[in-house]
Coordinates of C-alpha atoms in Angstrom, one line a residue:
X1 CA -55.1 11.5 64.7
X2 CA -52.2 10.9 67.4
X3 CA -54.8 11.8 70.0
X4 CA -56.6 8.4 69.3
X5 CA -53.9 6.1 70.0
X6 CA -53.0 6.3 73.6
X7 CA -49.5 6.5 74.1
X8 CA -47.8 4.6 76.9
X9 CA -44.6 4.5 79.2
X10 CA -42.3 5.9 81.7
X11 CA -39.1 6.0 80.4
X12 CA -37.9 7.2 77.0
X13 CA -37.4 3.7 75.2
X14 CA -40.5 2.8 76.9
X15 CA -42.9 5.9 75.2
X16 CA -40.6 5.4 71.4
X17 CA -41.2 1.4 71.8
X18 CA -45.0 2.4 72.0
X19 CA -45.1 5.0 69.1
X20 CA -43.8 2.2 67.1
X21 CA -45.9 0.0 67.9
X22 CA -48.8 2.2 67.1
X23 CA -47.1 2.5 64.3
X24 CA -46.9 -0.7 63.4
X25 CA -50.1 -1.8 64.1
X26 CA -51.7 1.2 61.5
X27 CA -53.2 2.7 64.3
X28 CA -50.6 5.7 63.3
X29 CA -50.8 6.4 59.9
X30 CA -47.8 8.2 58.1
X31 CA -48.9 12.1 58.5
X32 CA -50.7 11.2 61.9
X33 CA -49.5 14.2 64.2
X34 CA -47.6 13.1 67.8
X35 CA -48.3 15.3 70.9
X36 CA -46.4 18.2 71.9
X37 CA -43.4 17.6 74.1
X38 CA -44.9 19.2 77.3
X39 CA -48.5 17.9 76.5
X40 CA -47.5 14.4 76.3
X41 CA -44.9 14.4 79.4
X42 CA -47.5 15.8 81.5
X43 CA -50.2 13.4 80.5
X44 CA -47.7 10.2 81.4
X45 CA -46.0 11.8 84.3
X46 CA -42.6 12.4 83.3
X47 CA -39.9 15.0 82.2
X48 CA -40.1 17.1 79.0
X49 CA -36.6 15.4 78.2
X50 CA -37.8 12.3 78.3
X51 CA -40.6 12.6 76.0
X52 CA -37.9 14.8 73.9
X53 CA -35.7 11.8 74.1
X54 CA -38.3 9.5 72.7
X55 CA -39.4 11.5 70.0
X56 CA -35.5 11.7 68.7
X57 CA -35.1 8.5 69.2
X58 CA -38.0 7.9 66.6
X59 CA -36.8 10.5 64.5
X60 CA -33.3 9.1 64.3
X61 CA -34.4 5.4 63.4
X62 CA -36.7 7.4 60.5
X63 CA -40.1 6.4 62.6
X64 CA -41.0 10.0 62.6
X65 CA -39.8 13.7 61.5
X66 CA -40.2 16.9 62.8
X67 CA -42.3 19.8 60.6
X68 CA -40.6 23.0 63.5
X69 CA -43.5 24.6 64.3
X70 CA -45.6 21.7 62.7
X71 CA -44.8 19.5 65.3
X72 CA -43.7 15.9 64.9
X73 CA -45.3 13.3 62.4
X74 CA -45.2 9.7 61.7
X75 CA -42.9 9.6 58.2
X76 CA -43.9 9.1 54.6
X77 CA -42.4 5.9 54.6
X78 CA -41.8 4.6 58.4
X79 CA -39.1 2.6 59.1
X80 CA -41.1 -0.3 61.1
X81 CA -43.9 -0.4 58.0
X82 CA -41.9 -0.3 54.4
X83 CA -44.4 0.1 52.0
X84 CA -45.9 -2.7 50.0
X85 CA -46.9 -2.9 46.9
X86 CA -50.6 -3.6 46.7
X87 CA -52.0 -6.9 45.2
X88 CA -52.6 -7.1 41.8
X89 CA -56.6 -8.0 41.6
X90 CA -58.0 -10.9 39.8
X91 CA -58.5 -10.3 35.9
X92 CA -55.9 -7.3 35.7
X93 CA -53.1 -7.4 33.3
X94 CA -50.1 -6.8 35.8
X95 CA -47.8 -4.1 34.4
X96 CA -46.7 -2.8 38.2
X97 CA -44.3 -5.6 39.1
X98 CA -40.7 -4.4 38.2
X99 CA -40.0 -8.1 37.4
X100 CA -38.5 -9.9 34.6
X101 CA -40.7 -12.2 32.1
X102 CA -40.3 -15.9 33.3
X103 CA -40.1 -16.8 29.9
X104 CA -36.4 -15.0 29.6
X105 CA -35.0 -16.9 32.2
X106 CA -33.5 -20.0 33.0
X107 CA -34.3 -23.2 34.6
X108 CA -32.4 -23.2 37.9
X109 CA -30.4 -25.8 38.6
X110 CA -29.4 -26.5 41.9
X111 CA -25.7 -28.8 42.8
X112 CA -26.7 -32.5 42.7
X113 CA -24.7 -33.5 45.5
X114 CA -23.3 -31.4 48.3
X115 CA -21.0 -32.9 51.2
X116 CA -22.0 -31.9 54.7
X117 CA -20.2 -28.6 56.0
X118 CA -17.5 -29.3 58.1
X119 CA -17.9 -26.3 60.7
X120 CA -18.2 -23.1 59.5
X121 CA -17.4 -21.5 55.9
X122 CA -16.6 -18.2 57.8
X123 CA -13.0 -18.8 57.1
X124 CA -13.1 -19.1 53.3
X125 CA -16.8 -17.1 52.5
X126 CA -16.6 -17.5 48.9
X127 CA -16.5 -20.3 46.3
X128 CA -13.2 -19.8 44.2
X129 CA -15.2 -20.1 41.0
X130 CA -17.8 -17.8 41.4
X131 CA -15.4 -14.7 43.1
X132 CA -13.1 -15.4 39.9
X133 CA -16.7 -15.1 37.3
X134 CA -17.8 -12.0 39.8
X135 CA -14.5 -10.4 38.9
X136 CA -13.9 -11.6 35.2
X137 CA -17.4 -9.9 35.2
X138 CA -16.6 -6.5 36.5
X139 CA -13.4 -6.4 34.8
X140 CA -15.5 -6.7 31.3
X141 CA -17.2 -3.4 31.9
X142 CA -14.7 -1.6 33.4
X143 CA -15.0 -1.7 37.0
X144 CA -12.0 -2.5 39.3
X145 CA -12.0 -6.0 40.5
X146 CA -9.4 -6.5 43.0
X147 CA -11.5 -6.2 45.8
X148 CA -14.7 -8.2 45.5
X149 CA -17.3 -9.7 47.8
X150 CA -20.6 -11.3 48.2
X151 CA -24.0 -9.9 49.9
X152 CA -27.7 -11.2 49.8
X153 CA -29.0 -9.0 47.2
X154 CA -29.0 -5.4 46.6
X155 CA -30.7 -4.1 48.7
X156 CA -28.6 -6.0 51.3
X157 CA -25.4 -5.0 50.3
X158 CA -26.5 -1.3 50.3
X159 CA -28.2 -0.9 53.9
X160 CA -24.5 -2.7 55.6
X161 CA -22.4 -0.1 53.3
X162 CA -24.5 2.9 54.2
X163 CA -24.9 1.3 58.1
X164 CA -21.2 0.7 58.1
X165 CA -19.9 4.3 56.7
X166 CA -22.7 6.5 58.2
X167 CA -24.4 7.3 61.3
X168 CA -27.8 7.7 62.3
X169 CA -28.7 10.9 61.1
X170 CA -26.5 11.4 58.2
X171 CA -27.8 12.5 54.5
X172 CA -27.8 10.6 51.8
X173 CA -28.3 11.6 47.8
X174 CA -30.6 9.7 46.0
X175 CA -33.0 9.2 42.4
X176 CA -35.6 11.4 42.7
X177 CA -37.5 9.3 41.1
X178 CA -35.4 6.6 42.3
X179 CA -36.0 3.1 43.6
X180 CA -38.8 3.1 46.3
X181 CA -37.4 0.0 48.2
X182 CA -34.1 2.4 49.1
X183 CA -36.5 5.5 49.7
X184 CA -37.6 3.1 52.4
X185 CA -34.3 1.6 53.6
X186 CA -32.2 4.9 54.2
X187 CA -34.9 6.6 56.8
X188 CA -34.7 2.4 57.9
X189 CA -31.6 3.1 58.7
X190 CA -32.3 6.6 60.7
X191 CA -30.6 8.8 57.7
X192 CA -32.1 11.3 56.3
X193 CA -32.3 11.8 51.9
X194 CA -31.8 14.6 49.9
X195 CA -33.2 14.1 46.6
X196 CA -31.2 14.3 43.2
X197 CA -33.0 14.9 40.2
X198 CA -33.6 12.2 36.9
X199 CA -33.2 13.0 33.7
X200 CA -32.5 10.5 31.2
X201 CA -28.9 10.6 31.4
X202 CA -29.0 10.4 35.3
X203 CA -28.0 12.4 38.2
X204 CA -28.0 16.2 37.3
X205 CA -24.9 17.4 38.3
X206 CA -26.1 20.7 40.0
X207 CA -28.6 18.6 41.8
X208 CA -25.6 16.1 42.8
X209 CA -23.9 19.3 43.8
X210 CA -26.3 21.2 45.9
X211 CA -26.9 17.9 47.4
X212 CA -23.2 17.0 48.6
X213 CA -23.4 21.1 49.6
X214 CA -26.3 20.4 52.0
X215 CA -24.1 17.7 54.1
X216 CA -25.0 14.2 51.7
X217 CA -22.4 12.2 53.2
X218 CA -23.2 9.5 50.6
X219 CA -24.7 9.1 47.1
X220 CA -26.9 6.1 45.8
X221 CA -27.2 6.0 41.8
X222 CA -28.0 3.5 39.3
X223 CA -25.9 3.6 36.2
X224 CA -28.3 2.4 33.7
X225 CA -31.7 0.5 33.9
X226 CA -32.8 2.8 36.4
X227 CA -35.5 2.2 38.0
X228 CA -38.5 3.9 37.6
X229 CA -37.2 6.3 34.9
X230 CA -35.0 4.5 33.0
X231 CA -31.9 6.5 33.0
X232 CA -28.5 5.6 32.0
X233 CA -24.9 7.1 31.9
X234 CA -23.2 8.5 29.1
X235 CA -20.2 9.3 28.6
X236 CA -20.5 13.1 29.3
X237 CA -22.6 13.0 32.0
X238 CA -20.8 10.6 33.9
X239 CA -17.1 12.7 33.5
X240 CA -19.6 16.1 34.9
X241 CA -20.7 13.5 38.2
X242 CA -17.4 12.6 38.3
X243 CA -16.0 16.0 38.3
X244 CA -18.8 17.0 41.1
X245 CA -17.7 14.1 43.6
X246 CA -13.8 15.1 43.5
X247 CA -14.8 18.4 45.3
X248 CA -15.8 15.7 48.3
X249 CA -13.4 13.1 48.4
X250 CA -15.2 11.4 51.9
X251 CA -18.4 10.7 50.4
X252 CA -19.7 7.0 49.6
X253 CA -20.5 6.5 46.4
X254 CA -22.8 3.7 45.6
X255 CA -23.9 2.2 42.2
X256 CA -26.3 0.0 42.0
X257 CA -26.1 -2.2 38.3
X258 CA -28.4 -4.3 39.0
X259 CA -29.8 -4.5 35.4
X260 CA -26.0 -5.0 34.1
X261 CA -26.8 -8.0 31.8
X262 CA -30.8 -6.6 30.4
X263 CA -30.7 -2.9 30.5
X264 CA -30.1 -1.9 26.5
X265 CA -27.8 0.3 27.6
X266 CA -23.8 0.2 27.6
X267 CA -21.4 0.1 30.5
X268 CA -20.8 3.8 31.8
X269 CA -19.4 3.9 35.1
X270 CA -18.6 6.2 37.9
X271 CA -16.9 2.9 39.5
X272 CA -13.5 3.3 37.1
X273 CA -13.3 6.9 37.9
X274 CA -10.8 7.0 40.9
X275 CA -13.1 7.8 43.8
X276 CA -11.4 7.1 46.9
X277 CA -14.5 5.6 48.4
X278 CA -16.7 3.7 45.8
X279 CA -18.7 0.2 45.7
X280 CA -20.7 -1.3 43.0
X281 CA -23.5 -3.9 43.5
X282 CA -24.4 -6.2 41.1
X283 CA -27.4 -8.9 40.6
X284 CA -28.8 -11.5 38.9
X285 CA -32.4 -11.4 39.9
X286 CA -33.4 -9.7 36.7
X287 CA -31.3 -11.9 34.8
X288 CA -30.6 -15.4 36.1
X289 CA -33.8 -15.3 38.5
X290 CA -36.3 -13.6 41.0
X291 CA -35.4 -15.8 44.1
X292 CA -31.5 -16.0 43.3
X293 CA -31.1 -13.5 46.4
X294 CA -27.0 -13.1 45.8
X295 CA -25.2 -9.9 45.0
X296 CA -21.4 -8.9 44.0
X297 CA -19.8 -6.4 45.4
X298 CA -17.0 -4.8 44.0
X299 CA -15.2 -1.7 46.4
X300 CA -12.5 0.2 47.9
X301 CA -10.6 -2.1 50.2
X302 CA -11.6 0.3 52.9
X303 CA -15.5 -0.5 52.3
X304 CA -14.7 -4.1 51.3
X305 CA -13.1 -4.3 55.0
X306 CA -16.0 -2.8 56.6
X307 CA -18.7 -4.7 54.9
X308 CA -17.0 -7.9 55.2
X309 CA -16.7 -7.3 58.8
X310 CA -20.0 -6.6 59.5
X311 CA -21.4 -9.4 57.5
X312 CA -19.0 -11.8 59.5
X313 CA -21.3 -10.7 63.2
X314 CA -24.7 -11.1 61.6
X315 CA -25.0 -14.1 58.7
X316 CA -21.2 -14.7 58.0
X317 CA -21.6 -16.4 54.3
X318 CA -24.0 -15.9 51.5
X319 CA -25.0 -19.7 51.1
X320 CA -23.0 -22.1 49.2
X321 CA -25.6 -24.0 47.5
X322 CA -26.4 -20.5 46.6
X323 CA -23.1 -19.5 45.2
X324 CA -22.6 -22.8 42.9
X325 CA -26.5 -22.1 41.5
X326 CA -25.2 -18.7 40.0
X327 CA -21.6 -19.9 39.3
X328 CA -22.9 -22.5 36.7
X329 CA -25.2 -19.8 35.7
X330 CA -22.9 -17.7 35.4
X331 CA -20.4 -19.2 33.4
X332 CA -23.1 -21.8 31.3
X333 CA -22.7 -20.7 27.3
X334 CA -26.3 -21.4 26.7
X335 CA -27.4 -19.2 29.5
X336 CA -25.1 -16.7 28.4
X337 CA -27.0 -16.7 24.7
X338 CA -30.4 -16.7 26.1
X339 CA -29.7 -13.7 28.4
X340 CA -28.2 -11.7 25.4
X341 CA -31.8 -12.7 23.8
X342 CA -33.7 -11.6 26.6
X343 CA -31.5 -7.8 26.7
X344 CA -32.6 -7.6 23.0
X345 CA -36.0 -8.7 23.7
X346 CA -36.5 -6.3 26.9
X347 CA -35.4 -3.4 24.5
X348 CA -37.8 -3.8 21.7
X349 CA -41.0 -4.3 24.0
X350 CA -39.6 -1.0 26.2
X351 CA -39.4 0.8 22.6
X352 CA -42.7 -0.6 20.9
X353 CA -44.6 1.1 24.0
X354 CA -42.9 4.6 23.8
X355 CA -43.6 4.4 19.8
X356 CA -46.7 3.9 20.3
X357 CA -47.4 6.3 23.2
X358 CA -45.7 9.0 20.9
X359 CA -48.4 8.2 17.9
X360 CA -50.7 8.5 20.7
X361 CA -49.1 12.4 21.8
X362 CA -48.5 10.7 25.1
X363 CA -44.5 11.5 26.4
X364 CA -43.0 8.9 28.0
X365 CA -39.1 8.0 29.5
X366 CA -37.1 5.2 29.5
X367 CA -34.4 5.2 27.2
X368 CA -33.1 1.6 29.2
X369 CA -34.4 -0.9 31.3
X370 CA -37.6 -3.0 32.3
X371 CA -39.7 0.0 33.0
X372 CA -42.1 3.2 31.1
X373 CA -42.0 6.0 33.3
X374 CA -45.6 8.2 31.7
X375 CA -46.1 12.2 33.4
X376 CA -49.5 12.3 34.0
X377 CA -51.1 15.2 35.7
X378 CA -53.3 12.4 38.5
X379 CA -51.7 9.3 39.6
X380 CA -55.0 8.0 41.0
X381 CA -57.1 8.8 38.3
X382 CA -54.4 7.2 35.7
X383 CA -54.7 4.1 37.6
X384 CA -57.9 3.9 38.5
X385 CA -58.6 4.5 34.7
X386 CA -56.7 1.7 33.2
X387 CA -57.6 -0.7 36.0
X388 CA -61.1 -0.3 34.7
X389 CA -59.6 -1.1 31.2
X390 CA -58.2 -4.3 32.4
X391 CA -54.4 -3.0 33.2
X392 CA -52.4 -2.6 36.9
X393 CA -50.1 0.0 36.9
X394 CA -48.0 1.4 39.3
X395 CA -48.6 4.6 40.4
X396 CA -45.5 7.1 41.1
X397 CA -46.0 8.3 44.5
X398 CA -43.9 5.4 45.2
X399 CA -40.8 6.1 44.2
X400 CA -41.0 10.3 44.1
X401 CA -40.0 12.6 46.4
X402 CA -40.3 16.0 45.1
X403 CA -40.5 14.7 41.2
X404 CA -43.7 15.0 39.5
X405 CA -46.4 12.6 39.3
X406 CA -46.3 9.8 37.0
X407 CA -47.3 6.1 36.4
X408 CA -44.6 3.4 36.0
X409 CA -45.4 0.7 33.3
X410 CA -43.2 -2.7 33.5
X411 CA -42.7 -3.5 29.9
X412 CA -41.1 -6.5 30.3
X413 CA -43.3 -9.1 29.1
X414 CA -45.4 -6.4 27.2
X415 CA -45.8 -7.7 23.6
X416 CA -46.1 -4.8 20.9
X417 CA -50.2 -6.1 20.2
X418 CA -50.2 -5.5 23.9
X419 CA -48.4 -2.3 23.3
X420 CA -50.8 -0.8 21.0
X421 CA -53.9 -1.6 23.1
X422 CA -52.2 -0.1 26.3
X423 CA -51.6 3.0 24.1
X424 CA -54.7 3.7 23.1
X425 CA -56.3 2.7 26.5
X426 CA -54.1 5.4 28.6
X427 CA -54.4 8.2 26.2
X428 CA -58.5 7.7 26.3
X429 CA -57.5 7.5 30.0
X430 CA -55.8 11.0 30.0
X431 CA -58.0 12.3 27.6
X432 CA -61.2 11.6 30.4
X433 CA -59.7 13.0 33.1
X434 CA -58.5 16.5 31.2
X435 CA -62.0 18.0 31.8
X436 CA -61.5 17.1 35.5
X437 CA -58.2 18.3 36.4
X438 CA -58.0 21.1 34.4
X439 CA -56.6 19.9 31.2

C-alpha cells in the first residue's frame, strides 16, 4: 500500500520524483493507491495544488492513472518499470520468447575493414547502398519509397514518431491483444491507449472507428505476423480500415511490418492507401538476426522531417558498421534463399501446432507469424500446468488490455513431433482445470 511508503518532497517535482523512486524500487507496485491529494498535502506541509501538480506530472508520464472516485493508483505498466519477461526456469522447453529459430538465421559478417571516421556522419547519416536496398524492399510490396530513413529498431522508431507527432495526454489506438513492448511504450510517453479488438484480419473497423471518435491522434498496427495473435490484413479488411481512416486525415497511421519476410502472408498495407500522414517500419531482427538493431522507415515527407530532426539531436545516426552489415545481407543471394526457406519452415511449424491442437478440440489463432494464440479460461493455471509438463509459455496478460485471457506459444523452433507432444499436454492441462474453473 502507498501508506507503507513514505512519499517526501516540498515541490511538485520533488513529490513526483519520490513517487517515481518508490515505483522503480518496487515499493509501490502496479495498482498501489497513492494518498488523497489533501491528505498528502497536510502530511508534507504543502498546498493541495502542489500535490495535484505532482500527480498530474506522474499521470502525463504514464506512472500513475486516476480512477475517479477510486483515487490515483500506480499504472499497471508504469513508465519507470517496464514489464520484462520472467527468466525461463532451468530444464523447460522455451516457447514464450517470440524469437526466431537460430538455425534459420544467417551468420553475421561485419565489414572486415573500416577506415576511421573523419568527424561526424550527421551530414550523411545513411549509406547509399543500404538506402537503395531499403527503397527496393518497400517498393517491392507497393509501399511508397520516396521518403526513407533509418532508426535503431522498430520501437525506437515508433517512439520517436509518436513523441514528435503527439503530445503527452494524447490517445493512441493500439491492437488488443497487441505487442507487449508497445503497450509499455505508449504510457511511458505519457499517452493514453485506446484498445481496438483484433481478429484474424487485423484491427476490426468498428473498433477503430470508436477509438478515433474517442480522440485517438495516432494508430499503431501490424499488417501481418501480428504479435501475439498472428493476424494479417486481407484486401477487404484493408479497404474497410482505409474507409474509416479517410474520415480522420489528421491521424498518424504507423504500420509495424517487423515480420515482413517470414510472416507467411502477402503484403497488404495501409501505407499504399494514399493517407496524408502515414509511416511503415520494417526491421531485420526476425529474419537476419536479433542483434541487428536497425529499422527502415518509409513515410510521408513531413513525418520523415520530424523523425530525422529529433534523431539528429539525439543519437544522430545509425552506426555505419551496422548499416554495412545489413546492406550486405539484404543483397546477398544466399541469404535471400535462406530467408525464403525460413519463411516456409515457420509456416509449417505454426500450422502443425494448430492442426494438432484442433485434433484435441483446442481452438487457436495464428494465420501468420511466429506465434499461436490459444484462448484459455485461466492463464495462470494453464501456464503452471504446462510448466509441470516441461513447457514454458507466455501468459496472455502481458499482451492484453480488455481482450479475453489466452496463452501465447512461440512456434518458431517447435518441430512437428514436439507440436504433437505439446498439444497433448496442453489439452490435458485444460481438461484438468475444468473442475476447478467451472468447465
